[in-house]
Short mmCIF file of C-alpha atoms in Angstrom, two decimals:
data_model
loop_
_atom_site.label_atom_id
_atom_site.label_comp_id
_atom_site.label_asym_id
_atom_site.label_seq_id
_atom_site.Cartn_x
_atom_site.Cartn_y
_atom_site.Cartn_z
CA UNK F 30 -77.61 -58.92 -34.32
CA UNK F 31 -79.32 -58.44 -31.37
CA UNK F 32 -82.49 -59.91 -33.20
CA UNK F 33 -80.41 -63.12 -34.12
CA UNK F 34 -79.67 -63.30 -30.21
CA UNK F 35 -83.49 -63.65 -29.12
CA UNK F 36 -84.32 -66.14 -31.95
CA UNK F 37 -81.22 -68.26 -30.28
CA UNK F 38 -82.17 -68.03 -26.97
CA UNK F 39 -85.81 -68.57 -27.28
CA UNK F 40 -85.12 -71.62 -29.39
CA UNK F 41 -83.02 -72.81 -27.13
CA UNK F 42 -85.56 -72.60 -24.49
CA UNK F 43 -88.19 -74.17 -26.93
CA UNK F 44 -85.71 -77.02 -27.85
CA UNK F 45 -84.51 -77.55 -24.51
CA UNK F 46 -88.60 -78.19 -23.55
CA UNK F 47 -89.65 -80.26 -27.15
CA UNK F 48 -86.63 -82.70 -26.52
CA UNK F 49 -88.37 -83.90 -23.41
CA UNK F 50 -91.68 -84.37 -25.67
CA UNK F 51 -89.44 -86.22 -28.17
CA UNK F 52 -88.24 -88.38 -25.83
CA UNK F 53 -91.53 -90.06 -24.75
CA UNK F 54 -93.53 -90.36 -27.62
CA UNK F 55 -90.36 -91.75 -29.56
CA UNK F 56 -89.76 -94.62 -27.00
CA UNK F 57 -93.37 -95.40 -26.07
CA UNK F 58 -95.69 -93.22 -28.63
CA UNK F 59 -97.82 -91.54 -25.83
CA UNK F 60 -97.84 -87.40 -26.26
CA UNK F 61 -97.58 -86.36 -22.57
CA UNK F 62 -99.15 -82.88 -22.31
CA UNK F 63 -97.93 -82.62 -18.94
CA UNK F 64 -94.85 -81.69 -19.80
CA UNK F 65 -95.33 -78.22 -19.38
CA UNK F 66 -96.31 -78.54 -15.45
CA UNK F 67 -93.55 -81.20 -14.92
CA UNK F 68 -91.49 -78.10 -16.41
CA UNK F 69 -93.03 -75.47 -13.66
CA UNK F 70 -92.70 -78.31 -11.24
CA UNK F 71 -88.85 -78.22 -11.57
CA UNK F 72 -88.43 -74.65 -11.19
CA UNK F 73 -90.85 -74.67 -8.03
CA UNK F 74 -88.49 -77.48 -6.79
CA UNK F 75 -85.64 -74.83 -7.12
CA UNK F 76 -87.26 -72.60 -5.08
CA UNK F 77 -87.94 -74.83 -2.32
CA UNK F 78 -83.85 -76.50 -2.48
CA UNK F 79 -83.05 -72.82 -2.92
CA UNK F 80 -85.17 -71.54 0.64
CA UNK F 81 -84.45 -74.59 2.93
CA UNK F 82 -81.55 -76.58 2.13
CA UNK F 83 -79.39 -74.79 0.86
CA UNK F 84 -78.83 -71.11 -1.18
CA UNK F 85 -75.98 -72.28 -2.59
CA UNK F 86 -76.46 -72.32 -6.68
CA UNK F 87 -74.49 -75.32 -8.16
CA UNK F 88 -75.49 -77.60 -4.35
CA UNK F 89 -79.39 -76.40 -5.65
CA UNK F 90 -79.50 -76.99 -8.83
CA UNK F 91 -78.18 -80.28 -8.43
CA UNK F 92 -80.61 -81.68 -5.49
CA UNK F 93 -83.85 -80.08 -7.49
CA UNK F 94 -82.73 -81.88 -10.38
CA UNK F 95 -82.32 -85.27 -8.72
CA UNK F 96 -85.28 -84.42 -7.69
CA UNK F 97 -87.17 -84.04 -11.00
CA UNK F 98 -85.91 -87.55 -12.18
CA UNK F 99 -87.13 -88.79 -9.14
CA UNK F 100 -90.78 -87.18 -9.93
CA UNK F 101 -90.65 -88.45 -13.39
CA UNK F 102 -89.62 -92.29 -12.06
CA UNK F 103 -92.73 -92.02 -9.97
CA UNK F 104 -94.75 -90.29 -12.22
CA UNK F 105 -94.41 -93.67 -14.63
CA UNK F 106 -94.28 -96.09 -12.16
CA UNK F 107 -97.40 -94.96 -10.17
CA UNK F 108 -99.82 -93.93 -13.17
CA UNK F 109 -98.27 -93.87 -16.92
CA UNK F 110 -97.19 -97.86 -16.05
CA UNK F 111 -101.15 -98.56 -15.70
CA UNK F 112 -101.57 -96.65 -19.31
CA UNK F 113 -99.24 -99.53 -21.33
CA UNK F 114 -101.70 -101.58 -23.47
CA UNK F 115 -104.35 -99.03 -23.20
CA UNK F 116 -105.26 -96.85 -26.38
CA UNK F 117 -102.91 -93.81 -27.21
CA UNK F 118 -106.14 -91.84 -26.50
CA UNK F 119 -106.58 -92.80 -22.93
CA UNK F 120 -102.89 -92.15 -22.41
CA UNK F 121 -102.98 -88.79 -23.97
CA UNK F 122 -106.36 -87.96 -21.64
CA UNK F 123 -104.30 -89.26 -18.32
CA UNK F 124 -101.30 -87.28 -18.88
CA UNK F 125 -103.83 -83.85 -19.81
CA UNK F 126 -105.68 -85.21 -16.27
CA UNK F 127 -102.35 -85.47 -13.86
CA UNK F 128 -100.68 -81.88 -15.60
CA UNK F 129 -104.25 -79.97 -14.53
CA UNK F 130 -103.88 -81.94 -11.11
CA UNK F 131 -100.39 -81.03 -10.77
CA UNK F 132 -100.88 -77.47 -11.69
CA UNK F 133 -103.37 -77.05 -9.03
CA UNK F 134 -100.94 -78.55 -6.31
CA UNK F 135 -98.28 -76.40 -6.91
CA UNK F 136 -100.59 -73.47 -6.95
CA UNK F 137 -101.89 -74.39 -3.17
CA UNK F 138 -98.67 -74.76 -2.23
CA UNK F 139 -96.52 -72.15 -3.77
CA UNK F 140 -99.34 -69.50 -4.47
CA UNK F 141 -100.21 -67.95 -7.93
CA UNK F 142 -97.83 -64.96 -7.05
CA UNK F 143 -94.05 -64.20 -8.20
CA UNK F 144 -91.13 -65.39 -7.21
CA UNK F 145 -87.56 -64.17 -7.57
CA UNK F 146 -85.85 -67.19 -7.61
CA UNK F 147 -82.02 -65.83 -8.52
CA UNK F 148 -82.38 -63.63 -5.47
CA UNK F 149 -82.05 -66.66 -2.97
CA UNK F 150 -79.27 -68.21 -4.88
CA UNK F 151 -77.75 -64.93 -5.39
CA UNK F 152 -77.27 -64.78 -9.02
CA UNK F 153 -76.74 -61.37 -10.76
CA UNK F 154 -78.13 -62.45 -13.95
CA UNK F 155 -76.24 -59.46 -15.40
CA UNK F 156 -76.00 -58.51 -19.01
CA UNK F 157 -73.06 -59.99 -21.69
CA UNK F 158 -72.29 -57.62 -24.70
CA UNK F 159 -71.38 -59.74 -26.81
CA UNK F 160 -71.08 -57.49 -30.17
CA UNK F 161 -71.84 -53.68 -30.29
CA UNK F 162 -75.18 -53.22 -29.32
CA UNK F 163 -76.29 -56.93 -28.80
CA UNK F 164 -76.61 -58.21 -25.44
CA UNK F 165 -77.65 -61.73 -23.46
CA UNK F 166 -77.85 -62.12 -19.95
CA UNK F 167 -75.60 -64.83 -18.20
CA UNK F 168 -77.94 -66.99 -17.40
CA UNK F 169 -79.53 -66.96 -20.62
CA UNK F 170 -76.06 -67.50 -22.38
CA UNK F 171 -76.08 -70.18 -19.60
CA UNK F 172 -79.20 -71.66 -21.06
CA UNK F 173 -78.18 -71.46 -24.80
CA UNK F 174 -74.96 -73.78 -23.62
CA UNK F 175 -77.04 -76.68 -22.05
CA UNK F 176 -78.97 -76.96 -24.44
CA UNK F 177 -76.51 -77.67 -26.64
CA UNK F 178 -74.45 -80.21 -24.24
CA UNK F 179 -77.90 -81.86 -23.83
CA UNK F 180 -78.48 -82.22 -27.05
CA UNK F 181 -75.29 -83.93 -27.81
CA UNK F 182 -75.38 -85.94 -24.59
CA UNK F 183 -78.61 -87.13 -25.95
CA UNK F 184 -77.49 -87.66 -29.60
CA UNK F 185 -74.63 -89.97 -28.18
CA UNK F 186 -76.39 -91.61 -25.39
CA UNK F 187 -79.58 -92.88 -28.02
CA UNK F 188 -76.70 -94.16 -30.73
CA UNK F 189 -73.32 -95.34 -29.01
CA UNK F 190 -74.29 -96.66 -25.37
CA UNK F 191 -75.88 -100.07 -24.81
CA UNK F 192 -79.60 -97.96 -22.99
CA UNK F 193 -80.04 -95.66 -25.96
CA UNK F 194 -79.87 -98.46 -28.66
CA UNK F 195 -82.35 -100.25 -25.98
CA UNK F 196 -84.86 -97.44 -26.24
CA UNK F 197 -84.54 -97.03 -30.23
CA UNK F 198 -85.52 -100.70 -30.37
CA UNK F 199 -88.53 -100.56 -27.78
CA UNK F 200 -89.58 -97.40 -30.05
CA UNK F 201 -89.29 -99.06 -33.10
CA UNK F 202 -90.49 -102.32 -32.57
CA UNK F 203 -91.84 -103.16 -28.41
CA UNK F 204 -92.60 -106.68 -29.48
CA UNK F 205 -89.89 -107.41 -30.99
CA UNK F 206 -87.53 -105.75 -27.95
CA UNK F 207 -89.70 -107.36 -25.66
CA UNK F 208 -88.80 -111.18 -27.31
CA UNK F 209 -85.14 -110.12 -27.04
CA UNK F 210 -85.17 -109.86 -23.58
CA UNK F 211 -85.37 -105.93 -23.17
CA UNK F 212 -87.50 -104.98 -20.40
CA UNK F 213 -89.86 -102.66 -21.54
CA UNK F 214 -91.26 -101.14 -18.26
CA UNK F 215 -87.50 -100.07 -17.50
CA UNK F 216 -87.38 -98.40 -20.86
CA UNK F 217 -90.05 -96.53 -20.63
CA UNK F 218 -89.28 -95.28 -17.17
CA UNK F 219 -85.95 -94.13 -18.29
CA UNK F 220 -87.34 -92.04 -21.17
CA UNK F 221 -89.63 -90.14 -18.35
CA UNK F 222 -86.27 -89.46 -16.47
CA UNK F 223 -84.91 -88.33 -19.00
CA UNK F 224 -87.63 -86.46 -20.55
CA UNK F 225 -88.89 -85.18 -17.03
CA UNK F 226 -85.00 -83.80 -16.01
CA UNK F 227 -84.64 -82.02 -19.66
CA UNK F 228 -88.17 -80.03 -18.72
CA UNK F 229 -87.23 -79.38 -14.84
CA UNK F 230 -83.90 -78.31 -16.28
CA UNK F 231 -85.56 -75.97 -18.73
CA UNK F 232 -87.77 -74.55 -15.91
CA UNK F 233 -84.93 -73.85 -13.53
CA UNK F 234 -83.15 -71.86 -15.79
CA UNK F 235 -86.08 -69.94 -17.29
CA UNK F 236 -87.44 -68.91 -13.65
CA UNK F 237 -83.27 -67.45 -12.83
CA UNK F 238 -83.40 -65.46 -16.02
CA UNK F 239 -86.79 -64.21 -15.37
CA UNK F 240 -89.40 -64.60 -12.47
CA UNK F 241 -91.53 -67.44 -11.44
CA UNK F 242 -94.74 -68.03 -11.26
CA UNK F 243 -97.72 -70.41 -13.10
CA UNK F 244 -97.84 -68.98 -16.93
CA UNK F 245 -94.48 -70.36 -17.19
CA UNK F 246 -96.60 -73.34 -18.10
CA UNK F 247 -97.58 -71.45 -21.36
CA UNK F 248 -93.93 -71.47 -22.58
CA UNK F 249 -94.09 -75.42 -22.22
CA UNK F 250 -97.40 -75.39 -24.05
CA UNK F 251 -95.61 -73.35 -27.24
CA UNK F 252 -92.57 -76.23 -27.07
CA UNK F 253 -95.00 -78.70 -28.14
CA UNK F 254 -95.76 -77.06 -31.78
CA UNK F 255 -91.82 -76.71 -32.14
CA UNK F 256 -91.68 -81.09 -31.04
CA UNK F 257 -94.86 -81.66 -33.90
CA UNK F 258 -93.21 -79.46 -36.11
CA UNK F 259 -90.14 -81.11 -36.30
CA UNK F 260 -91.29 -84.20 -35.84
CA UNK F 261 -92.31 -85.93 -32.82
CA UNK F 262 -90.23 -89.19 -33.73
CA UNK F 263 -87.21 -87.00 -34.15
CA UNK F 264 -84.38 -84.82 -31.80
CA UNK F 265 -82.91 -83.38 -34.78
CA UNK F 266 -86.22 -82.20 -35.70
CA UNK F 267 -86.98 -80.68 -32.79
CA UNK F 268 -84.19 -78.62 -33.01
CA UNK F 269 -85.34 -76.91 -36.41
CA UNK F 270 -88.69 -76.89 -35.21
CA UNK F 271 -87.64 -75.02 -32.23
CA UNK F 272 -85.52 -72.85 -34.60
CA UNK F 273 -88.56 -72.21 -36.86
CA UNK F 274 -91.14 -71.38 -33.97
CA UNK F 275 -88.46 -68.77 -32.33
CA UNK F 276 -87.90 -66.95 -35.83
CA UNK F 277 -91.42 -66.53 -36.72
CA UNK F 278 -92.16 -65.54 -32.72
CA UNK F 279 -89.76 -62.78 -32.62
CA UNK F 280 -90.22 -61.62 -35.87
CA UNK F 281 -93.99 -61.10 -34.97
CA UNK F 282 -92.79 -59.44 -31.56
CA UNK F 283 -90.55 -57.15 -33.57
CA UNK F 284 -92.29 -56.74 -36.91
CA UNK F 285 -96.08 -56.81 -36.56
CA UNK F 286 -98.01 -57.10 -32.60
CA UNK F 287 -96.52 -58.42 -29.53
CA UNK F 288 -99.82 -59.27 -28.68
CA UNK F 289 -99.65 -61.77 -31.41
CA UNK F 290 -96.80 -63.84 -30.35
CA UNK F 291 -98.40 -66.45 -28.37
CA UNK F 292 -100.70 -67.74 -31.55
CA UNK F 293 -97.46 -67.67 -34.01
CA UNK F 294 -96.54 -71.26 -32.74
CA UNK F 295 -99.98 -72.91 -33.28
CA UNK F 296 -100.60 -70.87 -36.42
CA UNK F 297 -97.37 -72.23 -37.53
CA UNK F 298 -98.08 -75.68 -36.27
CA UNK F 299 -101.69 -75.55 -38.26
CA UNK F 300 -99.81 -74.97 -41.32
CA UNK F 301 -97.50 -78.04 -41.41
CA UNK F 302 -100.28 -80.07 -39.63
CA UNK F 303 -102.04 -79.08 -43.19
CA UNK F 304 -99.18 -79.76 -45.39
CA UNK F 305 -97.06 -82.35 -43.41
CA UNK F 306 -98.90 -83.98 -40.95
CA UNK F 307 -95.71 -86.05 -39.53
CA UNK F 308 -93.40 -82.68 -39.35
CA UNK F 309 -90.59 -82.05 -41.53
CA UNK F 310 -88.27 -85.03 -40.08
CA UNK F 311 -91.12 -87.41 -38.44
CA UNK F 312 -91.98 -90.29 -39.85
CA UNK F 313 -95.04 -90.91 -41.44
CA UNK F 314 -96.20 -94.59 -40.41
CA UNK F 315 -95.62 -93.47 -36.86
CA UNK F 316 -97.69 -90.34 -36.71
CA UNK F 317 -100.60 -92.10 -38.29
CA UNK F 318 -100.86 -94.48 -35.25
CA UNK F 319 -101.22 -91.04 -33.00
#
């Protein structure tokens, strides 16, 4: 039981991460491998909420994650903007360029060294037994739950309100939006919001269940086989993918060398790369133009 636990939480952590990956590439088809420092980013913005405004948990939370949208707005507007037109190559380089930027920032600022970031919010973290001998801490159970509201926020957002069926149409056809009078630009800002608040999220909550400090950036890195997995074109499919990735991490953790369990995701991702380039729910017209 306990086992079934970990593969739950770490796949919620994975999908939490992927669906921000989803997000862009499905409304503009650029991969942005920054994701993983725009994660970090929103747990470092935590910390700071957290040490000079206020300690306060739910006040925090809240302000670092306006924050993050705000970072992703400006992250569009001020370089990925200059990227439409341009060739999903130099898109894919720019985004690689700003997250190796970014990560050096955050290091100058915040040092490479640990932080406990529960301790100024004043979160326990303390363990739930939830069945004989199988455990989760709160924040962690925490984690496992917003996923899942995101998920169906996200799900309901892209098919019943008037903005989701906006971006489905700029994904599936920008021309064709663009003729009907959808503004692109606005579009494609959104799905950085969105996509830049799902990662900061993600970061917040895996820095109060843990510690924080610069390899979380490695735990954005493994999302990415779980999104290509999936398929990048598809939220549903980055929820199995997540799913698969977390089984086949723990089971190497538990089963064969722990030392192991950061290749499982890419040895996992070669493998469908090999037999289904587009992931198991991607489509295949629109991971040929990647």
């Amino acid at each position: 039981m306990q086992t079934t636990i970990n593969i739950i939480v770490l796949a919620s952590i994975y999908a939490l991460i992927s669906c921000g990956y989803v997000l862009i590439y499905k409304v503009s088809r650029v991969l942005n491998l920054a994701h993983g420092e725009l994660m970090l980013l929103g747990a470092y913005l935590l910390l700071a909420v957290s040490s000079n405004i206020s300690p306060d948990p739910w006040l925090a939370v809240t302000i670092a994650a306006g924050l993050s949208i705000v970072v992703g707005l400006l992250v569009y507007v001020l370089l990925m903007r200059k990227m439409t037109g341009e060739s999903v190559l130099a898109a894919v380089l720019t985004t690689i360029a700003f997250g190796i930027l970014l990560r050096g920032v955050m290091i100058l600022i915040w040092s490479p060294q640990q932080h406990n970031i529960a301790k100024p919010l004043g979160i326990a973290n303390s363990a739930i037994e939830i069945l004989p001998g199988a455990r989760i801490s709160s924040v962690a159970a925490t984690l496992v739950v917003v996923t899942a509201i995101v998920y169906a926020a996200l799900f309901a957002f892209l098919r019943l309100s008037r903005w989701g069926m906006r971006m489905r149409a700029a994904g599936q056809n920008p021309l064709l939006a663009a003729q009907r009078g959808i503004e692109l630009h606005v579009i494609y800002a959104l799905a950085w919001c969105l996509s830049t608040f799902t990662g900061a999220t993600a970061g917040m909550l895996i820095a109060m269940d843990s510690r924080l400090d610069g390899t979380m950036v490695t735990i954005g890195l493994k999302a990415f086989p779980a999104a290509l997995v999936g398929g990048l074109d598809s939220l549903f499919g980055a929820l199995i993918g997540s799913l698969i990735i977390a089984g086949a991490e723990v089971m190497m953790i538990q089963w064969v060398n722990p030392l192991l369990s950061d290749v499982v995701p890419f040895f996992v991702l070669i493998a469908m790369l090999a037999v289904r380039p587009w992931g198991l729910f991607g489509t295949r017209e629109q991971i040929d133009r990647v």
